[in-house]
PDB file of C-alpha atoms and ligand atoms in Angstrom:
ATOM      1  CA  UNK I 929      49.553 -25.329  27.386  1.00  0.00           C
ATOM      2  CA  UNK I 930      46.421 -23.731  28.329  1.00  0.00           C
ATOM      3  CA  UNK I 931      43.043 -24.796  28.674  1.00  0.00           C
ATOM      4  CA  UNK I 932      39.316 -24.125  27.883  1.00  0.00           C
ATOM      5  CA  UNK I 933      37.627 -24.977  31.460  1.00  0.00           C
ATOM      6  CA  UNK I 934      36.634 -28.513  31.326  1.00  0.00           C
ATOM      7  CA  UNK I 935      37.146 -30.298  34.363  1.00  0.00           C
ATOM      8  CA  UNK I 936      40.987 -32.474  35.294  1.00  0.00           C
ATOM      9  CA  UNK I 937      41.203 -35.299  37.028  1.00  0.00           C
ATOM     10  CA  UNK I 938      44.899 -36.731  37.867  1.00  0.00           C
ATOM     11  CA  UNK I 939      44.901 -40.453  37.798  1.00  0.00           C
ATOM     12  CA  UNK I 940      48.065 -42.637  39.736  1.00  0.00           C
ATOM     13  CA  UNK I 941      48.969 -45.426  38.169  1.00  0.00           C
ATOM     14  CA  UNK I 942      47.181 -44.831  34.687  1.00  0.00           C
ATOM     15  CA  UNK I 943      49.432 -47.573  33.035  1.00  0.00           C
ATOM     16  CA  UNK I 944      47.293 -50.343  33.585  1.00  0.00           C
ATOM     17  CA  UNK I 945      44.702 -52.478  35.135  1.00  0.00           C
ATOM     18  CA  UNK I 946      42.145 -50.235  36.868  1.00  0.00           C
ATOM     19  CA  UNK I 947      44.017 -46.852  36.561  1.00  0.00           C
ATOM     20  CA  UNK I 948      43.630 -47.720  32.961  1.00  0.00           C
ATOM     21  CA  UNK I 949      40.126 -48.286  32.917  1.00  0.00           C
ATOM     22  CA  UNK I 950      39.473 -45.301  34.990  1.00  0.00           C
ATOM     23  CA  UNK I 951      40.876 -43.040  32.392  1.00  0.00           C
ATOM     24  CA  UNK I 952      39.144 -44.671  29.862  1.00  0.00           C
ATOM     25  CA  UNK I 953      35.578 -43.867  31.627  1.00  0.00           C
ATOM     26  CA  UNK I 954      36.754 -40.150  32.497  1.00  0.00           C
ATOM     27  CA  UNK I 955      37.545 -39.182  29.115  1.00  0.00           C
ATOM     28  CA  UNK I 956      34.768 -40.614  27.874  1.00  0.00           C
ATOM     29  CA  UNK I 957      32.756 -38.581  30.125  1.00  0.00           C
ATOM     30  CA  UNK I 958      34.936 -35.386  29.099  1.00  0.00           C
ATOM     31  CA  UNK I 959      37.050 -34.946  31.274  1.00  0.00           C
ATOM     32  CA  UNK I 960      40.887 -33.623  30.726  1.00  0.00           C
ATOM     33  CA  UNK I 961      43.225 -35.627  32.415  1.00  0.00           C
ATOM     34  CA  UNK I 962      46.546 -36.109  33.667  1.00  0.00           C
ATOM     35  CA  UNK I 963      48.241 -40.034  34.113  1.00  0.00           C
ATOM     36  CA  UNK I 964      51.067 -40.902  35.825  1.00  0.00           C
ATOM     37  CA  UNK I 965      53.033 -43.790  36.209  1.00  0.00           C
ATOM     38  CA  UNK I 966      56.623 -45.296  35.339  1.00  0.00           C
ATOM     39  CA  UNK I 967      56.563 -46.214  31.799  1.00  0.00           C
ATOM     40  CA  UNK I 968      56.443 -43.343  29.295  1.00  0.00           C
ATOM     41  CA  UNK I 969      55.794 -45.229  26.266  1.00  0.00           C
ATOM     42  CA  UNK I 970      52.478 -46.908  27.642  1.00  0.00           C
ATOM     43  CA  UNK I 971      51.601 -42.996  29.185  1.00  0.00           C
ATOM     44  CA  UNK I 972      52.227 -42.053  25.604  1.00  0.00           C
ATOM     45  CA  UNK I 973      49.988 -44.556  23.997  1.00  0.00           C
ATOM     46  CA  UNK I 974      47.392 -43.982  26.265  1.00  0.00           C
ATOM     47  CA  UNK I 975      47.499 -40.344  25.946  1.00  0.00           C
ATOM     48  CA  UNK I 976      47.434 -40.804  22.192  1.00  0.00           C
ATOM     49  CA  UNK I 977      44.561 -43.181  21.929  1.00  0.00           C
ATOM     50  CA  UNK I 978      42.182 -41.139  24.348  1.00  0.00           C
ATOM     51  CA  UNK I 979      42.855 -37.440  22.789  1.00  0.00           C
ATOM     52  CA  UNK I 980      42.067 -38.754  19.450  1.00  0.00           C
ATOM     53  CA  UNK I 981      38.748 -40.793  20.170  1.00  0.00           C
ATOM     54  CA  UNK I 982      37.270 -38.436  22.705  1.00  0.00           C
ATOM     55  CA  UNK I 983      38.955 -34.851  21.864  1.00  0.00           C
ATOM     56  CA  UNK I 984      40.445 -34.509  25.770  1.00  0.00           C
ATOM     57  CA  UNK I 985      43.428 -32.786  26.230  1.00  0.00           C
ATOM     58  CA  UNK I 986      45.849 -35.070  28.488  1.00  0.00           C
ATOM     59  CA  UNK I 987      48.606 -34.427  30.054  1.00  0.00           C
ATOM     60  CA  UNK I 988      51.716 -37.160  31.103  1.00  0.00           C
ATOM     61  CA  UNK I 989      53.633 -37.151  34.073  1.00  0.00           C
ATOM     62  CA  UNK I 990      56.095 -40.011  34.752  1.00  0.00           C
ATOM     63  CA  UNK I 991      58.158 -40.241  37.907  1.00  0.00           C
ATOM     64  CA  UNK I 992      57.978 -43.196  40.733  1.00  0.00           C
ATOM     65  CA  UNK I 993      55.592 -42.378  43.260  1.00  0.00           C
ATOM     66  CA  UNK I 994      57.509 -43.611  46.387  1.00  0.00           C
ATOM     67  CA  UNK I 995      60.256 -40.275  45.056  1.00  0.00           C
ATOM     68  CA  UNK I 996      58.940 -37.362  47.128  1.00  0.00           C
ATOM     69  CA  UNK I 997      61.160 -35.455  44.890  1.00  0.00           C
ATOM     70  CA  UNK I 998      60.100 -37.014  42.038  1.00  0.00           C
ATOM     71  CA  UNK I 999      56.509 -36.175  42.427  1.00  0.00           C
ATOM     72  CA  UNK I1000      57.225 -32.749  43.397  1.00  0.00           C
ATOM     73  CA  UNK I1001      58.911 -32.055  40.163  1.00  0.00           C
ATOM     74  CA  UNK I1002      56.341 -33.726  38.059  1.00  0.00           C
ATOM     75  CA  UNK I1003      53.761 -31.248  40.170  1.00  0.00           C
ATOM     76  CA  UNK I1004      56.119 -28.132  39.558  1.00  0.00           C
ATOM     77  CA  UNK I1005      56.312 -28.929  35.655  1.00  0.00           C
ATOM     78  CA  UNK I1006      52.246 -28.317  35.224  1.00  0.00           C
ATOM     79  CA  UNK I1007      50.757 -25.262  34.722  1.00  0.00           C
ATOM     80  CA  UNK I1008      48.733 -23.835  37.177  1.00  0.00           C
ATOM     81  CA  UNK I1009      45.733 -24.091  35.253  1.00  0.00           C
ATOM     82  CA  UNK I1010      46.435 -27.639  35.792  1.00  0.00           C
ATOM     83  CA  UNK I1011      47.435 -27.280  38.758  1.00  0.00           C
ATOM     84  CA  UNK I1012      43.465 -26.849  39.796  1.00  0.00           C
ATOM     85  CA  UNK I1013      42.174 -30.514  40.180  1.00  0.00           C
ATOM     86  CA  UNK I1014      39.265 -31.233  40.243  1.00  0.00           C
ATOM     87  CA  UNK I1015      39.021 -35.416  40.901  1.00  0.00           C
ATOM     88  CA  UNK I1016      42.818 -37.062  42.303  1.00  0.00           C
ATOM     89  CA  UNK I1017      42.029 -40.653  42.009  1.00  0.00           C
ATOM     90  CA  UNK I1018      45.020 -42.539  44.230  1.00  0.00           C
ATOM     91  CA  UNK I1019      44.960 -45.844  42.775  1.00  0.00           C
ATOM     92  CA  UNK I1020      48.991 -46.333  41.840  1.00  0.00           C
ATOM     93  CA  UNK I1021      49.733 -49.390  44.199  1.00  0.00           C
ATOM     94  CA  UNK I1022      50.817 -52.762  44.572  1.00  0.00           C
ATOM     95  CA  UNK I1023      51.585 -55.997  46.274  1.00  0.00           C
ATOM     96  CA  UNK I1024      54.734 -57.325  46.269  1.00  0.00           C
ATOM     97  CA  UNK I1025      55.265 -61.235  47.144  1.00  0.00           C
ATOM     98  CA  UNK I1026      52.911 -63.714  49.508  1.00  0.00           C
ATOM     99  CA  UNK I1027      54.721 -64.806  52.257  1.00  0.00           C
ATOM    100  CA  UNK I1028      54.422 -65.383  55.913  1.00  0.00           C
ATOM    101  CA  UNK I1029      55.984 -62.648  58.108  1.00  0.00           C
ATOM    102  CA  UNK I1030      58.595 -65.201  59.437  1.00  0.00           C
ATOM    103  CA  UNK I1031      59.576 -65.694  55.598  1.00  0.00           C
ATOM    104  CA  UNK I1032      58.669 -62.241  53.714  1.00  0.00           C
ATOM    105  CA  UNK I1033      61.297 -59.843  52.092  1.00  0.00           C
ATOM    106  CA  UNK I1034      62.317 -56.256  53.934  1.00  0.00           C
ATOM    107  CA  UNK I1035      62.640 -55.146  50.600  1.00  0.00           C
ATOM    108  CA  UNK I1036      59.307 -56.207  49.577  1.00  0.00           C
ATOM    109  CA  UNK I1037      57.453 -54.600  52.722  1.00  0.00           C
ATOM    110  CA  UNK I1038      59.040 -51.511  51.700  1.00  0.00           C
ATOM    111  CA  UNK I1039      57.824 -51.768  47.921  1.00  0.00           C
ATOM    112  CA  UNK I1040      54.606 -52.007  49.263  1.00  0.00           C
ATOM    113  CA  UNK I1041      54.792 -48.930  52.494  1.00  0.00           C
ATOM    114  CA  UNK I1042      56.605 -47.169  50.257  1.00  0.00           C
ATOM    115  CA  UNK I1043      54.063 -46.927  47.154  1.00  0.00           C
ATOM    116  CA  UNK I1044      50.689 -47.529  48.608  1.00  0.00           C
ATOM    117  CA  UNK I1045      50.897 -45.476  51.446  1.00  0.00           C
ATOM    118  CA  UNK I1046      53.664 -42.917  50.949  1.00  0.00           C
ATOM    119  CA  UNK I1047      53.165 -42.618  47.678  1.00  0.00           C
ATOM    120  CA  UNK I1048      49.432 -41.545  48.450  1.00  0.00           C
ATOM    121  CA  UNK I1049      50.462 -39.270  50.645  1.00  0.00           C
ATOM    122  CA  UNK I1050      53.092 -37.387  48.571  1.00  0.00           C
ATOM    123  CA  UNK I1051      50.402 -36.777  46.042  1.00  0.00           C
ATOM    124  CA  UNK I1052      47.673 -35.812  48.158  1.00  0.00           C
ATOM    125  CA  UNK I1053      49.757 -33.446  49.779  1.00  0.00           C
ATOM    126  CA  UNK I1054      50.432 -31.236  46.397  1.00  0.00           C
ATOM    127  CA  UNK I1055      46.723 -31.429  45.248  1.00  0.00           C
ATOM    128  CA  UNK I1056      44.849 -30.942  48.315  1.00  0.00           C
ATOM    129  CA  UNK I1057      45.831 -27.145  48.932  1.00  0.00           C
ATOM    130  CA  UNK I1058      44.578 -25.740  45.394  1.00  0.00           C
ATOM    131  CA  UNK I1059      41.015 -28.040  46.512  1.00  0.00           C
ATOM    132  CA  UNK I1060      41.180 -26.185  49.783  1.00  0.00           C
ATOM    133  CA  UNK I1061      41.521 -22.893  47.765  1.00  0.00           C
ATOM    134  CA  UNK I1062      39.049 -23.619  45.422  1.00  0.00           C
ATOM    135  CA  UNK I1063      36.441 -24.876  48.180  1.00  0.00           C
ATOM    136  CA  UNK I1064      36.116 -27.796  45.819  1.00  0.00           C
ATOM    137  CA  UNK I1065      37.060 -31.042  44.457  1.00  0.00           C
ATOM    138  CA  UNK I1066      37.165 -34.644  45.062  1.00  0.00           C
ATOM    139  CA  UNK I1067      39.772 -37.396  46.288  1.00  0.00           C
ATOM    140  CA  UNK I1068      39.042 -41.231  45.765  1.00  0.00           C
ATOM    141  CA  UNK I1069      41.444 -43.368  47.202  1.00  0.00           C
ATOM    142  CA  UNK I1070      41.682 -46.971  45.855  1.00  0.00           C
ATOM    143  CA  UNK I1071      41.150 -49.218  48.753  1.00  0.00           C
ATOM    144  CA  UNK I1072      40.831 -53.093  48.818  1.00  0.00           C
ATOM    145  CA  UNK I1073      39.004 -56.032  50.116  1.00  0.00           C
ATOM    146  CA  UNK I1074      42.620 -56.663  51.937  1.00  0.00           C
ATOM    147  CA  UNK I1075      42.227 -52.810  53.712  1.00  0.00           C
ATOM    148  CA  UNK I1076      39.275 -54.237  55.816  1.00  0.00           C
ATOM    149  CA  UNK I1077      40.182 -58.359  56.168  1.00  0.00           C
ATOM    150  CA  UNK I1078      43.597 -60.020  56.435  1.00  0.00           C
ATOM    151  CA  UNK I1079      44.179 -63.331  55.048  1.00  0.00           C
ATOM    152  CA  UNK I1080      47.158 -65.845  55.321  1.00  0.00           C
ATOM    153  CA  UNK I1081      50.551 -64.061  53.708  1.00  0.00           C
ATOM    154  CA  UNK I1082      48.628 -61.307  52.876  1.00  0.00           C
ATOM    155  CA  UNK I1083      50.241 -59.076  55.874  1.00  0.00           C
ATOM    156  CA  UNK I1084      52.011 -56.118  54.879  1.00  0.00           C
ATOM    157  CA  UNK I1085      49.800 -55.476  51.476  1.00  0.00           C
ATOM    158  CA  UNK I1086      47.261 -55.436  54.344  1.00  0.00           C
ATOM    159  CA  UNK I1087      48.384 -53.422  56.204  1.00  0.00           C
ATOM    160  CA  UNK I1088      48.812 -50.933  53.702  1.00  0.00           C
ATOM    161  CA  UNK I1089      45.211 -50.453  52.653  1.00  0.00           C
ATOM    162  CA  UNK I1090      44.236 -50.880  56.053  1.00  0.00           C
ATOM    163  CA  UNK I1091      45.792 -47.396  56.733  1.00  0.00           C
ATOM    164  CA  UNK I1092      44.400 -46.682  52.988  1.00  0.00           C
ATOM    165  CA  UNK I1093      41.195 -47.190  55.208  1.00  0.00           C
ATOM    166  CA  UNK I1094      42.230 -45.201  57.690  1.00  0.00           C
ATOM    167  CA  UNK I1095      43.757 -42.430  55.793  1.00  0.00           C
ATOM    168  CA  UNK I1096      40.574 -41.929  53.629  1.00  0.00           C
ATOM    169  CA  UNK I1097      38.368 -41.374  56.830  1.00  0.00           C
ATOM    170  CA  UNK I1098      40.769 -38.719  58.222  1.00  0.00           C
ATOM    171  CA  UNK I1099      40.902 -37.022  54.432  1.00  0.00           C
ATOM    172  CA  UNK I1100      36.736 -36.907  54.749  1.00  0.00           C
ATOM    173  CA  UNK I1101      37.472 -34.976  58.582  1.00  0.00           C
ATOM    174  CA  UNK I1102      39.623 -32.663  57.513  1.00  0.00           C
ATOM    175  CA  UNK I1103      38.726 -32.007  54.124  1.00  0.00           C
ATOM    176  CA  UNK I1104      34.375 -32.025  54.382  1.00  0.00           C
ATOM    177  CA  UNK I1105      34.707 -28.100  55.689  1.00  0.00           C
ATOM    178  CA  UNK I1106      36.488 -26.937  52.356  1.00  0.00           C
ATOM    179  CA  UNK I1107      33.509 -29.432  50.554  1.00  0.00           C
ATOM    180  CA  UNK I1108      36.027 -31.637  48.936  1.00  0.00           C
ATOM    181  CA  UNK I1109      34.178 -35.017  48.664  1.00  0.00           C
ATOM    182  CA  UNK I1110      36.604 -37.940  49.874  1.00  0.00           C
ATOM    183  CA  UNK I1111      35.955 -41.460  49.472  1.00  0.00           C
ATOM    184  CA  UNK I1112      37.136 -45.021  48.645  1.00  0.00           C
ATOM    185  CA  UNK I1113      36.301 -48.195  46.154  1.00  0.00           C
ATOM    186  CA  UNK I1114      37.705 -51.292  47.592  1.00  0.00           C
ATOM    187  CA  UNK I1115      37.742 -54.120  45.128  1.00  0.00           C
ATOM    188  CA  UNK I1116      38.010 -57.593  45.602  1.00  0.00           C
ATOM    189  CA  UNK I1117      40.730 -59.866  42.853  1.00  0.00           C
ATOM    190  CA  UNK I1118      40.519 -58.013  39.781  1.00  0.00           C
ATOM    191  CA  UNK I1119      41.850 -59.062  36.741  1.00  0.00           C
ATOM    192  CA  UNK I1120      42.525 -57.349  33.309  1.00  0.00           C
ATOM    193  CA  UNK I1121      45.497 -55.705  35.411  1.00  0.00           C
ATOM    194  CA  UNK I1122      49.277 -56.368  35.999  1.00  0.00           C
ATOM    195  CA  UNK I1123      48.504 -57.255  39.986  1.00  0.00           C
ATOM    196  CA  UNK I1124      49.285 -61.250  39.843  1.00  0.00           C
ATOM    197  CA  UNK I1125      52.045 -60.598  37.649  1.00  0.00           C
ATOM    198  CA  UNK I1126      53.573 -57.936  39.949  1.00  0.00           C
ATOM    199  CA  UNK I1127      53.175 -59.855  43.091  1.00  0.00           C
ATOM    200  CA  UNK I1128      54.541 -62.429  41.414  1.00  0.00           C
ATOM    201  CA  UNK I1129      57.895 -60.581  39.844  1.00  0.00           C
ATOM    202  CA  UNK I1130      56.527 -61.365  36.702  1.00  0.00           C
ATOM    203  CA  UNK I1131      56.024 -65.364  37.287  1.00  0.00           C
ATOM    204  CA  UNK I1132      53.048 -66.434  34.718  1.00  0.00           C
ATOM    205  CA  UNK I1133      52.332 -69.357  35.915  1.00  0.00           C
ATOM    206  CA  UNK I1134      52.064 -68.553  39.747  1.00  0.00           C
ATOM    207  CA  UNK I1135      50.098 -65.246  38.696  1.00  0.00           C
ATOM    208  CA  UNK I1136      47.614 -67.524  36.931  1.00  0.00           C
ATOM    209  CA  UNK I1137      44.781 -67.030  39.694  1.00  0.00           C
ATOM    210  CA  UNK I1138      41.715 -66.384  38.130  1.00  0.00           C
ATOM    211  CA  UNK I1139      41.154 -69.619  35.982  1.00  0.00           C
ATOM    212  CA  UNK I1140      38.454 -71.369  38.358  1.00  0.00           C
ATOM    213  CA  UNK I1141      36.465 -68.398  39.329  1.00  0.00           C
ATOM    214  CA  UNK I1142      35.347 -64.953  37.357  1.00  0.00           C
ATOM    215  CA  UNK I1143      36.637 -61.990  39.637  1.00  0.00           C
ATOM    216  CA  UNK I1144      35.531 -58.319  38.901  1.00  0.00           C
ATOM    217  CA  UNK I1145      37.175 -57.126  35.631  1.00  0.00           C
ATOM    218  CA  UNK I1146      39.328 -53.498  36.092  1.00  0.00           C
ATOM    219  CA  UNK I1147      36.079 -51.600  33.972  1.00  0.00           C
ATOM    220  CA  UNK I1148      33.898 -52.845  36.852  1.00  0.00           C
ATOM    221  CA  UNK I1149      35.849 -50.978  39.357  1.00  0.00           C
ATOM    222  CA  UNK I1150      36.008 -47.891  36.928  1.00  0.00           C
ATOM    223  CA  UNK I1151      32.439 -47.522  36.770  1.00  0.00           C
ATOM    224  CA  UNK I1152      31.917 -48.032  40.708  1.00  0.00           C
ATOM    225  CA  UNK I1153      34.855 -44.677  40.312  1.00  0.00           C
ATOM    226  CA  UNK I1154      33.034 -42.844  38.071  1.00  0.00           C
ATOM    227  CA  UNK I1155      28.949 -43.299  40.106  1.00  0.00           C
ATOM    228  CA  UNK I1156      31.097 -41.496  43.200  1.00  0.00           C
ATOM    229  CA  UNK I1157      32.150 -38.957  40.963  1.00  0.00           C
ATOM    230  CA  UNK I1158      29.095 -38.302  38.652  1.00  0.00           C
ATOM    231  CA  UNK I1159      26.645 -37.659  41.771  1.00  0.00           C
ATOM    232  CA  UNK I1160      25.346 -34.180  42.434  1.00  0.00           C
ATOM    233  CA  UNK I1161      27.675 -32.587  44.332  1.00  0.00           C
ATOM    234  CA  UNK I1162      26.394 -32.154  47.592  1.00  0.00           C
ATOM    235  CA  UNK I1163      26.366 -35.989  47.836  1.00  0.00           C
ATOM    236  CA  UNK I1164      29.436 -37.473  49.311  1.00  0.00           C
ATOM    237  CA  UNK I1165      29.273 -41.886  48.929  1.00  0.00           C
ATOM    238  CA  UNK I1166      32.105 -42.627  51.153  1.00  0.00           C
ATOM    239  CA  UNK I1167      33.015 -46.203  50.713  1.00  0.00           C
ATOM    240  CA  UNK I1168      31.636 -48.663  47.803  1.00  0.00           C
ATOM    241  CA  UNK I1169      33.401 -52.581  48.264  1.00  0.00           C
ATOM    242  CA  UNK I1170      32.870 -54.937  45.738  1.00  0.00           C
ATOM    243  CA  UNK I1171      33.849 -58.054  44.678  1.00  0.00           C
ATOM    244  CA  UNK I1172      32.562 -60.795  41.691  1.00  0.00           C
ATOM    245  CA  UNK I1173      29.939 -62.886  42.718  1.00  0.00           C
ATOM    246  CA  UNK I1174      31.714 -65.517  43.791  1.00  0.00           C
ATOM    247  CA  UNK I1175      33.710 -64.126  45.994  1.00  0.00           C
ATOM    248  CA  UNK I1176      32.440 -63.300  49.939  1.00  0.00           C
ATOM    249  CA  UNK I1177      35.408 -62.324  51.166  1.00  0.00           C
ATOM    250  CA  UNK I1178      38.902 -62.337  51.102  1.00  0.00           C
ATOM    251  CA  UNK I1179      39.118 -65.925  52.124  1.00  0.00           C
ATOM    252  CA  UNK I1180      36.292 -66.948  51.072  1.00  0.00           C
ATOM    253  CA  UNK I1181      36.239 -67.621  46.782  1.00  0.00           C
ATOM    254  CA  UNK I1182      33.800 -70.225  45.243  1.00  0.00           C
ATOM    255  CA  UNK I1183      36.541 -71.985  43.011  1.00  0.00           C
ATOM    256  CA  UNK I1184      34.329 -74.364  41.444  1.00  0.00           C
ATOM    257  CA  UNK I1185      35.229 -72.731  37.623  1.00  0.00           C
ATOM    258  CA  UNK I1186      34.246 -69.640  35.912  1.00  0.00           C
ATOM    259  CA  UNK I1187      31.081 -68.190  35.753  1.00  0.00           C
ATOM    260  CA  UNK I1188      29.727 -67.805  31.892  1.00  0.00           C
ATOM    261  CA  UNK I1189      29.310 -64.032  30.793  1.00  0.00           C
TER     262      UNK I1189
HETATM  263  P1  NDP V 409      48.280 -52.442  37.731  1.00  0.00           P
HETATM  264  O1  NDP V 409      49.155 -53.530  38.126  1.00  0.00           O
HETATM  265  O2  NDP V 409      47.677 -52.947  36.410  1.00  0.00           O
HETATM  266  O3  NDP V 409      48.528 -51.357  38.022  1.00  0.00           O
HETATM  267  C1  NDP V 409      48.700 -50.851  39.374  1.00  0.00           C
HETATM  268  C2  NDP V 409      49.918 -49.289  38.870  1.00  0.00           C
HETATM  269  O4  NDP V 409      49.886 -48.444  39.546  1.00  0.00           O
HETATM  270  C3  NDP V 409      50.057 -48.870  37.103  1.00  0.00           C
HETATM  271  O5  NDP V 409      49.294 -48.152  36.259  1.00  0.00           O
HETATM  272  C4  NDP V 409      51.676 -48.829  37.713  1.00  0.00           C
HETATM  273  O6  NDP V 409      52.361 -47.768  36.971  1.00  0.00           O
HETATM  274  C5  NDP V 409      50.848 -47.960  39.277  1.00  0.00           C
HETATM  275  N1  NDP V 409      52.586 -47.596  39.636  1.00  0.00           N
HETATM  276  C6  NDP V 409      53.218 -49.291  40.579  1.00  0.00           C
HETATM  277  N2  NDP V 409      53.786 -48.711  41.513  1.00  0.00           N
HETATM  278  C7  NDP V 409      54.659 -47.451  40.998  1.00  0.00           C
HETATM  279  C8  NDP V 409      55.473 -46.525  41.388  1.00  0.00           C
HETATM  280  N3  NDP V 409      56.119 -46.429  42.174  1.00  0.00           N
HETATM  281  N4  NDP V 409      55.343 -45.120  40.970  1.00  0.00           N
HETATM  282  C9  NDP V 409      54.276 -44.952  40.238  1.00  0.00           C
HETATM  283  N5  NDP V 409      53.394 -45.571  39.420  1.00  0.00           N
HETATM  284  C10 NDP V 409      53.286 -46.990  40.064  1.00  0.00           C
HETATM  285  O7  NDP V 409      47.248 -53.558  38.734  1.00  0.00           O
HETATM  286  P2  NDP V 409      45.591 -52.383  39.404  1.00  0.00           P
HETATM  287  O8  NDP V 409      45.254 -52.182  38.157  1.00  0.00           O
HETATM  288  O9  NDP V 409      44.925 -53.936  40.042  1.00  0.00           O
HETATM  289  O10 NDP V 409      45.821 -51.990  40.971  1.00  0.00           O
HETATM  290  C11 NDP V 409      45.603 -50.545  40.951  1.00  0.00           C
HETATM  291  C12 NDP V 409      44.742 -50.162  42.199  1.00  0.00           C
HETATM  292  O11 NDP V 409      44.190 -51.088  42.514  1.00  0.00           O
HETATM  293  C13 NDP V 409      46.576 -51.114  43.230  1.00  0.00           C
HETATM  294  O12 NDP V 409      46.613 -49.728  44.265  1.00  0.00           O
HETATM  295  C14 NDP V 409      45.839 -51.940  44.178  1.00  0.00           C
HETATM  296  O13 NDP V 409      46.195 -51.924  45.100  1.00  0.00           O
HETATM  297  C15 NDP V 409      44.282 -51.863  43.703  1.00  0.00           C
HETATM  298  N6  NDP V 409      43.690 -53.350  44.043  1.00  0.00           N
HETATM  299  C16 NDP V 409      43.552 -54.435  43.377  1.00  0.00           C
HETATM  300  C17 NDP V 409      43.231 -55.354  43.052  1.00  0.00           C
HETATM  301  C18 NDP V 409      42.915 -56.105  42.020  1.00  0.00           C
HETATM  302  O14 NDP V 409      42.609 -57.913  42.377  1.00  0.00           O
HETATM  303  N7  NDP V 409      43.958 -56.350  40.751  1.00  0.00           N
HETATM  304  C19 NDP V 409      41.973 -55.482  43.854  1.00  0.00           C
HETATM  305  C20 NDP V 409      41.692 -54.390  44.873  1.00  0.00           C
HETATM  306  C21 NDP V 409      42.729 -53.178  44.829  1.00  0.00           C
HETATM  307  P3  NDP V 409      54.081 -48.116  36.371  1.00  0.00           P
HETATM  308  O15 NDP V 409      54.103 -49.546  36.890  1.00  0.00           O
HETATM  309  O16 NDP V 409      53.987 -47.516  34.960  1.00  0.00           O
HETATM  310  O17 NDP V 409      54.584 -47.158  37.756  1.00  0.00           O
HETATM  311  C1  8X3 V 410      43.664 -57.025  46.234  1.00  0.00           C
HETATM  312  C2  8X3 V 410      43.070 -58.046  46.014  1.00  0.00           C
HETATM  313  O1  8X3 V 410      43.116 -60.205  47.756  1.00  0.00           O
HETATM  314  O2  8X3 V 410      44.724 -60.181  46.397  1.00  0.00           O
HETATM  315  O3  8X3 V 410      43.999 -56.214  46.463  1.00  0.00           O
HETATM  316  O4  8X3 V 410      44.665 -58.663  48.565  1.00  0.00           O
HETATM  317  S1  8X3 V 410      43.765 -59.264  47.157  1.00  0.00           S
END
């Protein structure tokens, strides 16, 4: 599909939560989008909604980011014009399990490492050569407070997010000479996402972790991401660390009740 020139953003993990909220704000601001995830029906609904509401062009790519061949196949399915990405938002990610290191499941650890770390690398490796060729572009990684501080039972999830932090810093060093902007957002707890439900394997009782305090909402993180993107080209915001007012770190949450809005 030939597209009239306007900026293109590729957002991984746009079927829910932070990725979906970011897709909405980007479309509202005129970006054509490539949205990815494993749930085709959610991608199709998002495409339908945003293209009608904002008149932007949207491509959906349905693949499992843990599968390097599937990522490559999806990338190769894009026309050359669509591969000229202006903004890559590495958002797809998850926590699986909440167990002490001596009780953790290998399968959960592998899922987190393969998604949060290797998946991010697979897509970044495909997108960055064209950015280097164009001598422009921007990459935003979705890290976490867990990428800067650890908490009991957070072990492997934290390790993957510490790795994301290291990669953000490394990408910056590798790419600044090519005028590619690199940064990350590190949110604390965020509701209106599927994060807790996924972490606790769909157990909706265990996933009720936001009842006694008010965390961030997905759109708060999307706003921070858009703030980074909407700066003049000579400005690189490398990191935004954000939490709800009642959270002061991974291990410090005022659970005395939700704040009235
Ligand atoms: P959600 O579960 O709502 O969204 C996660 C997204 O990642 C979904 O779109 C999901 O799509 C996608 N995804 C997960 N696994 C895969 C996979 N194997 N292949 C392709 N896509 C995948 O959670 P959030 O919005 O909260 O999470 C987004 C990011 O924010 C993650 O990196 C998370 O670690 C981070 N984060 C979340 C916080 C929170 O408290 N919610 C706080 C700090 C950081 P699908 O299922 O369709 O494949
Ligand atoms: C998600 C926030 O504290 O559950 O990255 O790890 S936390």
